[in-house]
Each structure stands twice: as structure tokens, then as C-alpha cells.
Amino acid sequence: MGAVLPRAGCALLVACVLAPAASARVADGAGLGFLWPADGIVSSPFGPRAGGFHPGVDIGSLEGLTVRAAASGRVAATGALMGYEGYGYVVVLDIGGGMTTLYAHLARPLAKPGAFVSRGESIGIAGCTGFCMGTHLHFELRVRGRAVDPLAFFALGYNPAFQGG
């Protein structure tokens, strides 16, 4: 799969793109094999798009509204957060190694700040809060604050064009 890397920090993620996604590694040694966070398909990919840059992937055509943690971590923040204007209600998970996952446009966050959530645990209900054009999940991965294409971190065998989980 041809992951799009950000302009800065590419050296950090080269190993992730070249290795099979199930054994993806970043320089700090954290191993990831994300679980697909919602039952749907990619409706808008990571990267440049008309008028700007999309720092995550949108998952649309939802078959259900449950949003699950892609990786285990501590809930850093929930709700309508300053600095995330337009994202609506969000859940931010600190998954360690300087990495966070963000789940946006939620109708309602279910996770509580400070709680530890396990991979696959329900953390929110998909919706259309903030700036959006219909119910979907916006999913981001940030490494040391920089958005990176999360598709390179999903478990081996995942193909967003053909399946939702």
C-alpha cells in the first residue's frame, strides 16, 4: 500500500512503510497493529486535498455507529477541545512512544479522561459534530504532534478499499 508521508519527519517512518503493517515499528520501538476503529470504508484519505491538507482518514459508509480504540492507551482528552476547532466532539488516546490517536466528529464520546482503554473497546458514537458533511469518523495518528498516514499501521491483511474491519 502506498502510504503518504509528511514532508518533515519522513526518516522516522520509513521503516513503517517498508515493513508489513502487522509488524510496523517506529524509531522508539513501539509495535502497532491497529484495529479498524469503525465499521465502514475510507471515504477521504490522508494527504493533500482541494484547499489544504487532510491530516487523517475519514471512515464513511458506516454500518454501525460504534467507534472502537484502534490501539490501547490512556484517554488524554474528550469533548470539544480548544485547538481542534471544526473537529466537533473528539476522543484523544495517548498510545505511548510519543503517539496519539484522535477520533473526531463524534455524536458522543464514551471514554472518560484518564481512563485506560483496550484495543477494540468502545470509546464513542460516530456522528457529525463540528465541520462535516455527514456522519463519519475522522481518525488521526500523530507522532510527536505530527500527523502521519495511519493506514500503514493497520494489521496485516487490512485493505480499506474492500473491507471495513
C-alpha positions as CSV (number, residue, x, y, z in Angstrom):
1,M,0.0,0.0,0.0
2,G,1.5,3.4,-0.9
3,A,1.4,5.4,2.3
4,V,1.8,9.2,2.0
5,L,4.4,10.5,4.4
6,P,4.6,14.1,5.7
7,R,7.3,16.3,4.3
8,A,9.1,16.6,7.7
9,G,10.0,13.6,9.7
10,C,10.0,11.1,6.9
11,A,13.1,9.3,8.1
12,L,11.3,8.4,11.3
13,L,8.6,6.4,9.4
14,V,10.5,4.8,6.5
15,A,10.7,1.5,8.4
16,C,6.9,1.5,8.9
17,V,6.2,1.8,5.3
18,L,8.6,-0.8,4.2
19,A,7.7,-3.4,6.9
20,P,4.5,-5.4,6.8
21,A,1.8,-3.4,8.6
22,A,1.3,-6.1,11.3
23,S,4.9,-5.6,12.4
24,A,5.1,-1.9,11.9
25,R,7.7,-0.2,14.1
26,V,8.8,3.3,14.7
27,A,12.2,4.5,15.9
28,D,11.1,4.3,19.6
29,G,10.4,0.6,19.3
30,A,6.6,0.7,19.7
31,G,4.9,-2.1,17.8
32,L,1.5,-1.3,16.3
33,G,-1.2,-3.4,14.6
34,F,-4.2,-1.1,14.7
35,L,-7.8,-2.4,14.8
36,W,-10.1,-0.7,12.3
37,P,-12.0,1.8,14.5
38,A,-15.4,1.8,12.8
39,D,-17.4,-0.4,10.5
40,G,-17.0,1.5,7.3
41,I,-14.6,2.3,4.5
42,V,-12.2,5.2,3.7
43,S,-14.2,8.0,2.2
44,S,-11.4,10.6,2.3
45,P,-7.7,9.6,2.5
46,F,-4.8,11.2,4.3
47,G,-2.9,13.9,2.5
48,P,-3.4,16.9,0.1
49,R,-6.9,17.8,-1.0
50,A,-8.6,20.8,-2.5
51,G,-7.7,23.8,-0.5
52,G,-5.5,22.2,2.1
53,F,-4.2,19.0,3.8
54,H,-6.3,16.3,5.4
55,P,-4.4,15.1,8.5
56,G,-6.3,11.8,8.9
57,V,-8.6,9.4,7.2
58,D,-12.4,9.7,7.1
59,I,-14.3,6.5,7.5
60,G,-17.8,6.7,6.0
61,S,-20.5,4.4,4.7
62,L,-20.9,3.3,8.3
63,E,-22.7,0.1,9.0
64,G,-22.9,0.9,12.8
65,L,-22.1,3.9,14.9
66,T,-19.8,2.4,17.5
67,V,-16.2,3.8,17.5
68,R,-13.5,1.5,18.9
69,A,-10.0,2.2,20.1
70,A,-7.6,1.3,17.3
71,A,-4.8,0.7,19.9
72,S,-4.7,0.5,23.7
73,G,-3.9,3.7,25.6
74,R,-4.8,6.3,28.1
75,V,-7.6,8.8,27.4
76,A,-5.8,12.1,27.2
77,A,-8.9,14.3,26.5
78,T,-12.5,14.1,25.3
79,G,-15.2,16.6,24.2
80,A,-15.0,19.8,22.1
81,L,-11.3,20.8,22.6
82,M,-9.5,24.0,22.0
83,G,-7.1,23.6,19.2
84,Y,-9.3,21.2,17.4
85,E,-11.9,23.6,16.2
86,G,-14.0,22.0,13.4
87,Y,-13.4,18.5,14.8
88,G,-16.6,18.6,16.9
89,Y,-16.5,16.1,19.8
90,V,-13.3,14.1,20.0
91,V,-11.5,11.4,21.9
92,V,-7.7,11.6,22.1
93,L,-5.8,8.5,23.2
94,D,-2.1,8.6,24.3
95,I,-0.9,5.2,23.0
96,G,2.7,5.7,24.2
97,G,6.0,6.4,22.5
98,G,5.0,10.0,21.7
99,M,2.0,8.8,19.7
100,T,-1.7,9.7,19.9
101,T,-4.8,8.6,18.1
102,L,-7.7,11.0,17.6
103,Y,-11.3,10.1,16.8
104,A,-13.4,13.1,15.7
105,H,-16.9,14.3,14.7
106,L,-18.4,12.0,17.4
107,A,-22.0,12.3,18.4
108,R,-20.9,11.4,21.9
109,P,-17.6,10.4,23.5
110,L,-18.0,7.4,25.8
111,A,-14.4,7.2,27.2
112,K,-13.5,9.3,30.2
113,P,-10.3,11.3,30.5
114,G,-7.6,9.5,32.5
115,A,-9.1,6.0,31.9
116,F,-7.1,3.3,30.2
117,V,-8.9,1.7,27.2
118,S,-8.0,-1.5,25.5
119,R,-7.7,-2.0,21.8
120,G,-11.2,-2.7,20.4
121,E,-13.0,-1.1,23.4
122,S,-15.9,1.2,22.5
123,I,-14.9,4.8,23.0
124,G,-17.5,6.8,21.2
125,I,-20.5,7.1,19.0
126,A,-19.9,8.3,15.4
127,G,-21.7,11.4,14.4
128,C,-21.5,14.7,12.5
129,T,-20.3,17.3,15.0
130,G,-18.0,20.2,14.1
131,F,-17.4,20.8,10.4
132,C,-18.7,17.8,8.5
133,M,-20.9,16.9,5.6
134,G,-22.5,13.7,7.1
135,T,-22.0,11.0,9.7
136,H,-18.5,9.6,9.6
137,L,-15.4,9.1,11.7
138,H,-12.3,11.2,11.2
139,F,-9.3,9.1,12.5
140,E,-5.8,10.5,13.0
141,L,-2.4,9.3,14.2
142,R,0.1,11.8,15.5
143,V,3.7,11.0,16.2
144,R,5.3,13.6,18.4
145,G,2.5,16.0,17.4
146,R,2.8,15.4,13.6
147,A,0.0,13.9,11.7
148,V,1.1,10.7,9.7
149,D,-0.9,8.4,7.5
150,P,-2.4,5.9,9.8
151,L,-3.1,3.3,7.1
152,A,0.5,2.0,7.3
153,F,-0.2,0.9,10.9
154,F,-3.2,-1.4,10.5
155,A,-2.9,-5.2,11.0
156,L,-1.6,-7.2,8.0
157,G,-4.4,-8.1,5.7
158,Y,-6.4,-4.9,6.1
159,N,-7.5,-3.4,2.7
160,P,-9.6,-0.2,3.1
161,A,-10.9,-0.5,-0.4
162,F,-12.6,-3.8,0.2
163,Q,-13.4,-4.2,3.9
164,G,-14.3,-2.1,6.9
165,G,-12.6,-4.1,9.7
